[in-house]
Short mmCIF file of C-alpha atoms in Angstrom, two decimals:
data_model
loop_
_atom_site.label_atom_id
_atom_site.label_comp_id
_atom_site.label_asym_id
_atom_site.label_seq_id
_atom_site.Cartn_x
_atom_site.Cartn_y
_atom_site.Cartn_z
CA MET A 171 -24.28 -230.19 11.21
CA THR A 172 -27.06 -227.86 12.23
CA ALA A 173 -27.27 -224.14 12.69
CA THR A 174 -26.51 -222.03 15.71
CA SER A 175 -29.04 -220.80 18.22
CA VAL A 176 -29.48 -217.04 18.50
CA THR A 177 -28.43 -215.79 21.92
CA ALA A 178 -29.63 -212.55 23.42
CA SER A 179 -26.23 -210.94 23.05
CA GLU A 180 -26.04 -211.93 19.39
CA THR A 181 -29.50 -210.46 18.76
CA GLN A 182 -28.47 -207.24 20.42
CA ASP A 183 -25.25 -207.10 18.42
CA ALA A 184 -27.19 -207.67 15.21
CA GLY A 185 -29.58 -204.86 16.09
CA VAL A 186 -26.73 -202.47 16.75
CA ALA A 187 -25.09 -203.41 13.48
CA GLY A 188 -28.35 -202.82 11.63
CA ALA A 189 -28.82 -199.46 13.32
CA GLU A 190 -25.41 -198.43 12.14
CA GLY A 191 -26.21 -199.56 8.61
CA ARG A 192 -23.34 -202.02 8.67
CA ARG A 193 -23.07 -205.76 9.24
CA ALA A 194 -20.31 -207.42 11.16
CA PRO A 195 -18.38 -210.23 9.42
CA LEU A 196 -20.34 -213.47 9.26
CA ILE A 197 -17.97 -215.36 11.53
CA LEU A 198 -18.59 -212.71 14.22
CA ARG A 199 -22.35 -212.44 13.70
CA ASN A 200 -22.79 -216.22 13.73
CA ARG A 201 -20.52 -217.55 16.44
CA THR A 202 -21.28 -221.22 15.88
CA PHE A 203 -20.48 -220.93 12.18
CA GLY A 204 -17.30 -219.09 13.13
CA ALA A 205 -16.24 -221.84 15.53
CA VAL A 206 -16.98 -224.62 13.05
CA TRP A 207 -15.25 -222.71 10.26
CA LEU A 208 -12.17 -222.27 12.43
CA GLY A 209 -12.28 -225.98 13.18
CA GLN A 210 -12.23 -226.70 9.47
CA VAL A 211 -9.32 -224.30 9.04
CA LEU A 212 -7.37 -226.30 11.61
CA THR A 213 -8.21 -229.72 10.14
CA GLN A 214 -7.45 -228.79 6.56
CA ALA A 215 -4.34 -226.86 7.58
CA ALA A 216 -3.18 -230.02 9.32
CA VAL A 217 -3.87 -232.33 6.40
CA ARG A 218 -2.29 -229.92 3.91
CA MET A 219 0.75 -229.44 6.14
CA PHE A 220 1.04 -233.22 6.34
CA GLN A 221 0.76 -233.61 2.56
CA VAL A 222 3.28 -230.90 1.74
CA GLY A 223 5.72 -231.98 4.42
CA VAL A 224 5.65 -235.70 3.65
CA SER A 225 5.83 -235.11 -0.12
CA TRP A 226 9.00 -233.09 0.43
CA TRP A 227 10.36 -235.68 2.88
CA LEU A 228 9.89 -238.44 0.30
CA VAL A 229 11.57 -236.47 -2.50
CA ALA A 230 14.40 -234.93 -0.47
CA TYR A 231 15.19 -237.46 2.26
CA ALA A 232 13.48 -240.83 2.23
CA VAL A 233 13.65 -242.12 -1.37
CA ARG A 234 16.67 -242.17 -3.66
CA ASP A 235 15.21 -243.78 -6.76
CA ALA A 236 11.65 -243.45 -8.11
CA ARG A 237 11.01 -240.25 -6.16
CA GLY A 238 8.17 -239.31 -8.47
CA LEU A 239 6.42 -242.64 -8.03
CA ALA A 240 6.82 -242.52 -4.23
CA SER A 241 5.37 -239.00 -4.12
CA GLY A 242 2.57 -239.94 -6.50
CA LEU A 243 1.63 -243.00 -4.44
CA PHE A 244 1.53 -240.85 -1.31
CA MET A 245 -0.76 -238.25 -2.88
CA ALA A 246 -2.98 -241.04 -4.22
CA ALA A 247 -3.30 -242.40 -0.67
CA CYS A 248 -4.29 -238.91 0.48
CA THR A 249 -7.14 -238.68 -2.06
CA LEU A 250 -8.43 -242.24 -2.45
CA PRO A 251 -10.70 -242.44 0.66
CA ALA A 252 -12.93 -239.58 -0.51
CA VAL A 253 -13.66 -241.54 -3.69
CA VAL A 254 -14.02 -245.05 -2.30
CA LEU A 255 -16.07 -244.10 0.76
CA ALA A 256 -18.53 -241.70 -0.92
CA PRO A 257 -21.64 -243.90 -0.29
CA VAL A 258 -20.62 -244.46 3.34
CA VAL A 259 -19.97 -240.74 3.83
CA ALA A 260 -23.36 -239.83 2.35
CA ALA A 261 -25.18 -242.30 4.61
CA THR A 262 -23.29 -241.13 7.69
CA VAL A 263 -23.80 -237.42 7.04
CA GLY A 264 -27.49 -238.01 6.33
CA ARG A 265 -28.12 -240.17 9.41
CA PHE A 266 -26.08 -238.85 12.30
CA ALA A 267 -25.85 -235.46 14.01
CA HIS A 268 -23.42 -233.39 12.00
CA ARG A 269 -21.81 -232.04 15.14
CA SER A 270 -20.96 -235.58 16.21
CA VAL A 271 -19.55 -236.47 12.77
CA LEU A 272 -17.31 -233.40 12.73
CA ARG A 273 -16.13 -233.81 16.31
CA THR A 274 -15.39 -237.52 15.92
CA GLY A 275 -13.53 -237.07 12.64
CA ALA A 276 -11.26 -234.40 14.11
CA ALA A 277 -10.60 -236.38 17.29
CA VAL A 278 -9.72 -239.61 15.47
CA ALA A 279 -7.41 -237.72 13.11
CA GLY A 280 -5.66 -236.18 16.11
CA ALA A 281 -5.10 -239.63 17.59
CA VAL A 282 -3.68 -240.96 14.31
CA ALA A 283 -1.29 -238.01 13.92
CA GLY A 284 -0.18 -238.39 17.54
CA ALA A 285 0.54 -242.10 17.02
CA LEU A 286 2.64 -241.31 13.94
CA ALA A 287 4.59 -238.70 15.92
CA VAL A 288 5.48 -241.35 18.49
CA CYS A 289 6.38 -243.89 15.78
CA ALA A 290 8.62 -241.35 14.04
CA GLN A 291 10.77 -240.91 17.14
CA GLY A 292 12.78 -244.01 16.18
CA GLU A 293 15.80 -244.03 13.91
CA HIS A 294 14.00 -245.55 10.94
CA LEU A 295 10.43 -244.63 10.01
CA PRO A 296 8.84 -247.28 7.76
CA LEU A 297 7.23 -245.87 4.64
CA VAL A 298 4.24 -248.13 5.23
CA ALA A 299 3.50 -246.28 8.49
CA VAL A 300 3.47 -242.96 6.69
CA TYR A 301 1.19 -244.23 3.92
CA ALA A 302 -1.16 -245.82 6.49
CA ALA A 303 -1.36 -242.55 8.41
CA ALA A 304 -2.10 -240.70 5.16
CA LEU A 305 -5.00 -243.06 4.43
CA ALA A 306 -6.40 -242.65 7.94
CA LEU A 307 -6.17 -238.85 7.94
CA ALA A 308 -7.72 -238.65 4.47
CA THR A 309 -10.56 -240.89 5.63
CA CYS A 310 -11.34 -238.55 8.52
CA GLN A 311 -11.28 -235.55 6.19
CA ALA A 312 -13.54 -237.37 3.72
CA PHE A 313 -16.27 -237.30 6.37
CA PHE A 314 -15.49 -233.83 7.70
CA ASP A 315 -15.59 -231.74 4.51
CA PRO A 316 -18.91 -232.82 2.92
CA CYS A 317 -20.53 -232.74 6.36
CA LEU A 318 -19.65 -229.05 6.72
CA THR A 319 -20.58 -228.21 3.12
CA THR A 320 -23.96 -229.88 3.52
CA SER A 321 -24.68 -227.79 6.59
CA VAL A 322 -23.97 -224.31 5.23
CA PRO A 323 -27.66 -223.48 4.48
CA GLU A 324 -28.53 -224.77 7.97
CA LEU A 325 -25.92 -222.59 9.65
CA VAL A 326 -26.79 -219.30 7.93
CA ASP A 327 -29.69 -217.47 6.33
CA ASP A 328 -30.16 -217.69 2.58
CA VAL A 329 -28.78 -214.19 2.06
CA ASP A 330 -25.50 -215.30 3.66
CA ILE A 331 -25.02 -218.53 1.67
CA GLU A 332 -22.44 -217.13 -0.75
CA THR A 333 -20.56 -215.40 2.07
CA ALA A 334 -20.55 -218.59 4.13
CA THR A 335 -19.47 -220.59 1.09
CA GLY A 336 -16.61 -218.16 0.55
CA PHE A 337 -15.49 -218.59 4.15
CA GLU A 338 -15.78 -222.36 3.90
CA LEU A 339 -13.87 -222.60 0.62
CA SER A 340 -11.28 -220.16 1.88
CA THR A 341 -10.47 -222.84 4.45
CA GLN A 342 -8.77 -224.88 1.74
CA SER A 343 -6.83 -221.81 0.70
CA LEU A 344 -5.79 -221.01 4.25
CA ALA A 345 -4.84 -224.65 4.71
CA GLY A 346 -2.75 -224.59 1.57
CA LEU A 347 -1.07 -221.42 2.77
CA GLY A 348 -0.41 -222.88 6.21
CA GLY A 349 0.92 -226.10 4.73
CA ALA A 350 3.09 -224.12 2.35
CA LEU A 351 4.65 -222.06 5.10
CA LEU A 352 5.08 -224.87 7.62
CA GLY A 353 5.04 -228.33 6.06
CA ALA A 354 8.38 -228.51 4.25
CA LEU A 355 10.10 -226.19 6.72
CA ILE A 356 9.10 -228.36 9.70
CA VAL A 357 10.39 -231.47 7.93
CA ASP A 358 13.74 -229.75 7.26
CA ARG A 359 14.07 -228.85 10.94
CA ALA A 360 12.13 -231.42 12.99
CA GLY A 361 11.50 -234.33 10.65
CA VAL A 362 8.25 -236.26 10.32
CA ALA A 363 7.95 -236.53 14.13
CA GLY A 364 7.64 -232.75 14.52
CA LEU A 365 5.31 -232.55 11.53
CA ALA A 366 2.95 -235.21 12.91
CA ALA A 367 2.96 -233.64 16.38
CA GLY A 368 1.91 -230.28 14.93
CA CYS A 369 -0.89 -231.95 12.97
CA ALA A 370 -2.12 -233.72 16.11
CA VAL A 371 -2.37 -230.41 17.99
CA ALA A 372 -4.39 -228.84 15.14
CA TYR A 373 -6.82 -231.76 14.86
CA LEU A 374 -7.44 -231.96 18.59
CA GLY A 375 -7.93 -228.18 18.73
CA ALA A 376 -10.62 -228.49 16.06
CA ALA A 377 -12.34 -231.26 18.02
CA VAL A 378 -12.45 -229.04 21.12
CA LEU A 379 -13.89 -226.10 19.17
CA ILE A 380 -16.67 -228.18 17.65
CA ALA A 381 -17.49 -229.89 20.95
CA GLY A 382 -18.00 -226.47 22.54
CA VAL A 383 -20.84 -225.26 20.28
CA ARG A 384 -24.45 -226.31 19.71
CA PHE A 385 -26.39 -226.52 16.45
CA ARG A 386 -29.96 -225.94 15.37
CA ALA A 387 -32.12 -228.82 14.25
CA ALA A 388 -31.92 -229.53 10.51
CA ALA A 389 -35.58 -228.62 9.99
CA ALA A 390 -34.82 -225.07 11.07
CA ALA A 391 -32.37 -224.22 8.32
CA GLY A 392 -32.35 -220.52 7.64
CA THR A 393 -34.77 -219.68 10.46
CA PRO A 394 -34.49 -219.27 14.23
CA SER A 395 -34.99 -222.49 16.12
CA THR A 396 -34.17 -224.44 19.20
CA THR A 397 -30.83 -226.10 19.58
CA GLU A 398 -30.17 -229.81 19.25
CA PRO A 399 -28.91 -231.77 22.24
CA ALA A 400 -25.34 -232.92 21.93
CA GLY A 401 -24.90 -236.39 20.44
CA THR A 402 -28.42 -236.76 19.01
CA THR A 403 -29.29 -237.68 15.46
CA GLU A 404 -30.92 -235.29 12.99
CA GLU A 405 -34.66 -234.77 12.94
CA ALA A 406 -36.62 -236.64 10.34
CA ALA A 407 -35.94 -235.18 6.89
CA PRO A 408 -37.70 -235.69 3.56
CA GLN A 409 -36.98 -239.06 2.02
CA ARG A 410 -33.64 -239.01 0.23
CA ARG A 411 -33.24 -240.45 -3.23
CA PRO A 412 -30.60 -243.04 -4.15
CA LEU A 413 -27.22 -241.53 -4.96
CA ARG A 414 -27.34 -242.58 -8.60
CA ARG A 415 -30.55 -240.62 -9.11
CA ILE A 416 -29.22 -237.39 -7.64
CA LEU A 417 -26.92 -236.60 -10.56
CA GLY A 418 -29.24 -238.36 -13.02
CA GLU A 419 -31.93 -235.77 -12.35
CA LEU A 420 -29.50 -232.83 -12.47
CA PRO A 421 -27.94 -233.03 -15.96
CA TYR A 422 -26.67 -229.43 -15.90
CA VAL A 423 -24.91 -229.98 -12.60
CA ARG A 424 -23.64 -233.35 -13.81
CA ALA A 425 -22.10 -231.80 -16.92
CA ILE A 426 -20.30 -229.18 -14.81
CA LEU A 427 -18.92 -231.84 -12.50
CA LEU A 428 -17.62 -233.87 -15.44
CA CYS A 429 -15.83 -230.80 -16.82
CA PHE A 430 -14.11 -230.16 -13.51
CA THR A 431 -13.29 -233.83 -13.04
CA ALA A 432 -11.41 -233.72 -16.35
CA ALA A 433 -9.74 -230.45 -15.34
CA ASN A 434 -8.66 -231.92 -12.00
CA LEU A 435 -6.58 -234.54 -13.83
CA PHE A 436 -4.21 -231.69 -14.66
CA THR A 437 -4.71 -229.05 -11.96
CA THR A 438 -4.15 -231.32 -8.96
CA ALA A 439 -0.94 -232.69 -10.44
CA VAL A 440 0.65 -229.43 -9.28
CA PHE A 441 1.06 -230.93 -5.79
CA VAL A 442 3.27 -233.67 -7.24
CA VAL A 443 5.08 -231.35 -9.65
CA ILE A 444 6.06 -228.67 -7.09
CA PRO A 445 8.52 -230.77 -5.01
CA LEU A 446 9.95 -232.40 -8.15
CA TYR A 447 10.37 -228.99 -9.83
CA THR A 448 11.97 -227.55 -6.68
CA ARG A 449 14.58 -230.29 -6.44
CA SER A 450 15.34 -230.93 -10.12
CA VAL A 451 14.95 -227.52 -11.78
CA LEU A 452 15.39 -224.90 -9.07
CA ALA A 453 17.80 -226.94 -6.90
CA GLY A 454 16.02 -225.49 -3.87
CA GLY A 455 15.09 -226.74 -0.41
CA GLY A 456 12.15 -226.59 1.94
CA GLY A 457 12.09 -222.80 1.80
CA THR A 458 11.53 -222.86 -1.95
CA VAL A 459 8.73 -225.39 -1.57
CA ALA A 460 7.22 -223.09 1.06
CA LEU A 461 7.40 -220.10 -1.30
CA LEU A 462 5.71 -221.92 -4.18
CA GLU A 463 3.02 -223.50 -2.03
CA ALA A 464 2.41 -220.16 -0.30
CA SER A 465 1.93 -218.47 -3.67
CA LEU A 466 -0.62 -221.09 -4.68
CA GLY A 467 -2.44 -220.90 -1.34
CA THR A 468 -2.47 -217.09 -1.22
CA GLY A 469 -3.93 -216.91 -4.71
CA ALA A 470 -6.63 -219.43 -3.82
CA LEU A 471 -7.45 -217.51 -0.64
CA VAL A 472 -7.95 -214.26 -2.55
CA GLY A 473 -10.00 -216.11 -5.16
CA ALA A 474 -12.27 -217.62 -2.51
CA PHE A 475 -13.20 -214.16 -1.23
CA THR A 476 -13.47 -212.45 -4.62
CA GLY A 477 -14.98 -215.25 -6.71
CA ALA A 478 -18.55 -214.03 -6.20
CA ARG A 479 -17.58 -210.76 -7.93
CA VAL A 480 -16.40 -212.40 -11.16
CA PRO A 481 -18.96 -211.26 -13.78
CA GLY A 482 -20.82 -213.45 -16.23
CA ARG A 483 -22.71 -216.74 -16.17
CA PRO A 484 -20.92 -219.31 -13.98
CA THR A 485 -20.00 -221.58 -16.89
CA VAL A 486 -18.56 -218.71 -18.95
CA ALA A 487 -16.66 -217.25 -16.00
CA GLY A 488 -15.41 -220.74 -15.15
CA ALA A 489 -14.20 -221.33 -18.70
CA TYR A 490 -12.20 -218.10 -18.68
CA CYS A 491 -10.69 -218.99 -15.32
CA LEU A 492 -9.67 -222.46 -16.55
CA GLY A 493 -8.08 -220.91 -19.63
CA LEU A 494 -6.11 -218.47 -17.51
CA MET A 495 -5.08 -221.29 -15.20
CA ALA A 496 -3.85 -223.31 -18.18
CA LEU A 497 -1.54 -220.46 -19.15
CA ALA A 498 -0.32 -219.99 -15.58
CA LEU A 499 0.50 -223.69 -15.11
CA ALA A 500 2.23 -224.02 -18.49
CA LEU A 501 4.50 -220.96 -18.22
CA PRO A 502 6.93 -222.53 -15.68
CA GLY A 503 7.64 -225.11 -18.37
CA LEU A 504 9.09 -222.31 -20.50
CA VAL A 505 10.57 -219.95 -17.90
CA ALA A 506 12.48 -221.47 -14.96
CA ASP A 507 12.62 -218.33 -12.83
CA ARG A 508 11.59 -218.50 -9.16
CA PRO A 509 9.63 -215.18 -8.99
CA VAL A 510 7.86 -215.93 -12.29
CA ILE A 511 6.86 -219.39 -11.09
CA ALA A 512 5.59 -218.02 -7.78
CA GLY A 513 3.50 -215.45 -9.65
CA CYS A 514 2.08 -218.09 -11.99
CA LEU A 515 1.07 -220.29 -9.08
CA GLY A 516 -0.60 -217.31 -7.43
CA VAL A 517 -2.69 -216.74 -10.57
CA ALA A 518 -3.54 -220.44 -10.80
CA GLY A 519 -4.60 -220.45 -7.15
CA TRP A 520 -6.83 -217.41 -7.66
CA CYS A 521 -8.57 -219.11 -10.58
CA ALA A 522 -9.18 -222.24 -8.52
CA GLY A 523 -10.59 -220.30 -5.57
CA ALA A 524 -12.85 -218.10 -7.69
CA VAL A 525 -14.27 -221.03 -9.64
CA SER A 526 -14.96 -223.01 -6.47
CA VAL A 527 -16.99 -220.22 -4.88
CA ARG A 528 -19.14 -219.63 -7.96
CA PHE A 529 -20.00 -223.26 -8.52
CA VAL A 530 -20.47 -224.46 -4.95
CA ALA A 531 -22.83 -221.52 -4.34
CA LEU A 532 -24.67 -222.48 -7.55
CA PHE A 533 -25.00 -226.09 -6.39
CA GLN A 534 -26.30 -224.98 -2.98
CA ARG A 535 -29.22 -223.33 -4.79
CA LEU A 536 -29.87 -225.93 -7.50
CA VAL A 537 -29.74 -229.10 -5.40
CA PRO A 538 -32.85 -229.93 -3.31
CA THR A 539 -32.25 -229.80 0.44
CA ALA A 540 -33.05 -233.49 0.99
CA ASP A 541 -30.43 -234.47 -1.61
CA LYS A 542 -27.58 -232.34 -0.30
CA PRO A 543 -25.92 -234.91 2.00
CA GLY A 544 -25.77 -237.41 -0.86
CA PHE A 545 -24.96 -234.81 -3.51
CA PHE A 546 -21.96 -233.27 -1.78
CA ALA A 547 -20.56 -236.71 -1.00
CA VAL A 548 -21.03 -237.62 -4.68
CA MET A 549 -19.51 -234.28 -5.72
CA GLN A 550 -16.45 -234.96 -3.60
CA ALA A 551 -16.18 -238.47 -5.06
CA VAL A 552 -16.66 -237.37 -8.68
CA LEU A 553 -14.18 -234.51 -8.42
CA GLY A 554 -11.84 -236.59 -6.32
CA ALA A 555 -11.85 -239.57 -8.67
CA SER A 556 -9.24 -237.87 -10.83
CA LEU A 557 -6.89 -237.10 -7.92
CA PRO A 558 -5.38 -240.57 -7.35
CA VAL A 559 -5.07 -241.05 -11.10
CA ALA A 560 -3.38 -237.68 -11.59
CA SER A 561 -1.01 -238.31 -8.68
CA LEU A 562 0.06 -241.71 -9.98
CA VAL A 563 0.34 -240.71 -13.63
CA PHE A 564 2.27 -237.47 -13.06
CA GLY A 565 4.34 -239.04 -10.28
CA LEU A 566 5.40 -241.94 -12.48
CA ALA A 567 5.98 -239.60 -15.43
CA GLY A 568 8.19 -237.46 -13.18
CA ASP A 569 10.72 -240.31 -13.04
CA PHE A 570 11.11 -240.19 -16.84
CA LEU A 571 10.21 -236.65 -17.91
CA SER A 572 11.47 -233.24 -16.83
CA PRO A 573 9.20 -231.31 -14.42
CA ARG A 574 9.17 -228.55 -17.06
CA THR A 575 7.55 -230.99 -19.50
CA LEU A 576 4.99 -231.88 -16.86
CA CYS A 577 4.11 -228.19 -16.50
CA LEU A 578 3.44 -227.91 -20.22
CA ALA A 579 1.31 -231.05 -20.10
CA GLN A 580 -0.80 -229.52 -17.33
CA GLY A 581 -1.51 -226.38 -19.33
CA VAL A 582 -2.38 -228.18 -22.55
CA GLY A 583 -4.58 -230.69 -20.75
CA LEU A 584 -6.76 -227.98 -19.20
CA LEU A 585 -7.82 -226.43 -22.51
CA PRO A 586 -10.43 -229.07 -23.58
CA ALA A 587 -12.17 -228.82 -20.19
CA ALA A 588 -12.29 -225.01 -20.49
CA CYS A 589 -13.85 -225.26 -23.95
CA ALA A 590 -16.44 -227.83 -22.84
CA LEU A 591 -17.46 -225.66 -19.90
CA ALA A 592 -17.87 -222.61 -22.14
CA LEU A 593 -20.29 -224.51 -24.39
CA LEU A 594 -22.70 -225.41 -21.57
CA GLY A 595 -25.97 -223.53 -21.38
CA GLY A 596 -27.72 -222.23 -18.29
CA PRO A 597 -29.59 -224.34 -15.74
CA ARG A 598 -32.99 -223.48 -17.20
CA THR A 599 -32.10 -225.09 -20.50
CA SER A 600 -30.74 -228.31 -19.09
CA ALA A 601 -31.29 -228.97 -15.45
CA GLY A 602 -34.83 -227.93 -14.91
CA LYS A 603 -36.09 -225.81 -12.09
CA ARG A 604 -34.30 -225.16 -8.90
#
């Protein structure tokens, strides 16, 4: 992806804002970034709605025995492409016009969701069709997300990087909130057919938004420039190093990623635990799933916008956030009260959102520009490597252990990662210069 051209009206608006001593929100000042950000909101809202809705459908309607395993396999299918396809994603994002990658990914996902909606009209929907659709949608998202993350410094000036990062990461929070409010409820009322149709509309809407804007050339990141013609490849960039060398030459960044990979083994299990907890402990329905997912998504949304204000060195602030998240995830194992659980998930979501903003902004500044396409694909793969494992392990365990026990396991498992993160030094002592 490349940055937006500056139109005359935008320049005039910026001058007026400066004269008034105030700046308009970034998504209004930078219309191309706003359009692409909204496109990401739609795509991630769709994929999260699909994940939440199908997870609930498997647990409540489709599977009688081994509900935990079925849900865990589904979530593994939703996370596996980002790990397996990391080298392909890095090569694609580095070679082709980012606008084309984003537009194509959204359009293909819309077609897949539409096909599933048609398939689900019959009396019996094969599980294999649902799992295949999950793999296809996750594959499209595996290209979309790192492509957008790579392009943030090209879309905005350096002074706006943290703000843009907050908007971008808030997309996941908004998506979680949208999926929480709609996914399980749509399944209760319209089944998988209605769920897939809604996802198709969101994906195709994102494709239209992205197709309607133009981006700057990559060489013009952070400065005014001409726009790139639609469908062209990026301008020649500095030679990119092999993927294995990117993290090898950034030991500080590598250590942080390893800490969060270990943490993800326990934090991401919440998406498997929530439907199991709702059915087995709370004896609730789609509305309860919506409440719990909404609490998690709302907390993450607030964290995405307030994370930059958390004081302290990133590793220290991150360690405190992981410790607080451990407590929040473990408490539902001790207190089975719906308002308490919703509050705990809100706190856990805030911690996740705040940590993401601090560390992605840090990586934007520490990683050389030429390495960013490869790095963010590797980052997604490294962090995502724990997701299929966590889904399978906690899903299978859910068929033998109480969801309350799984909550306690999540909290205890986070503590070593929090301690390891707290012991890391600063980038000057381990990673070298920016």
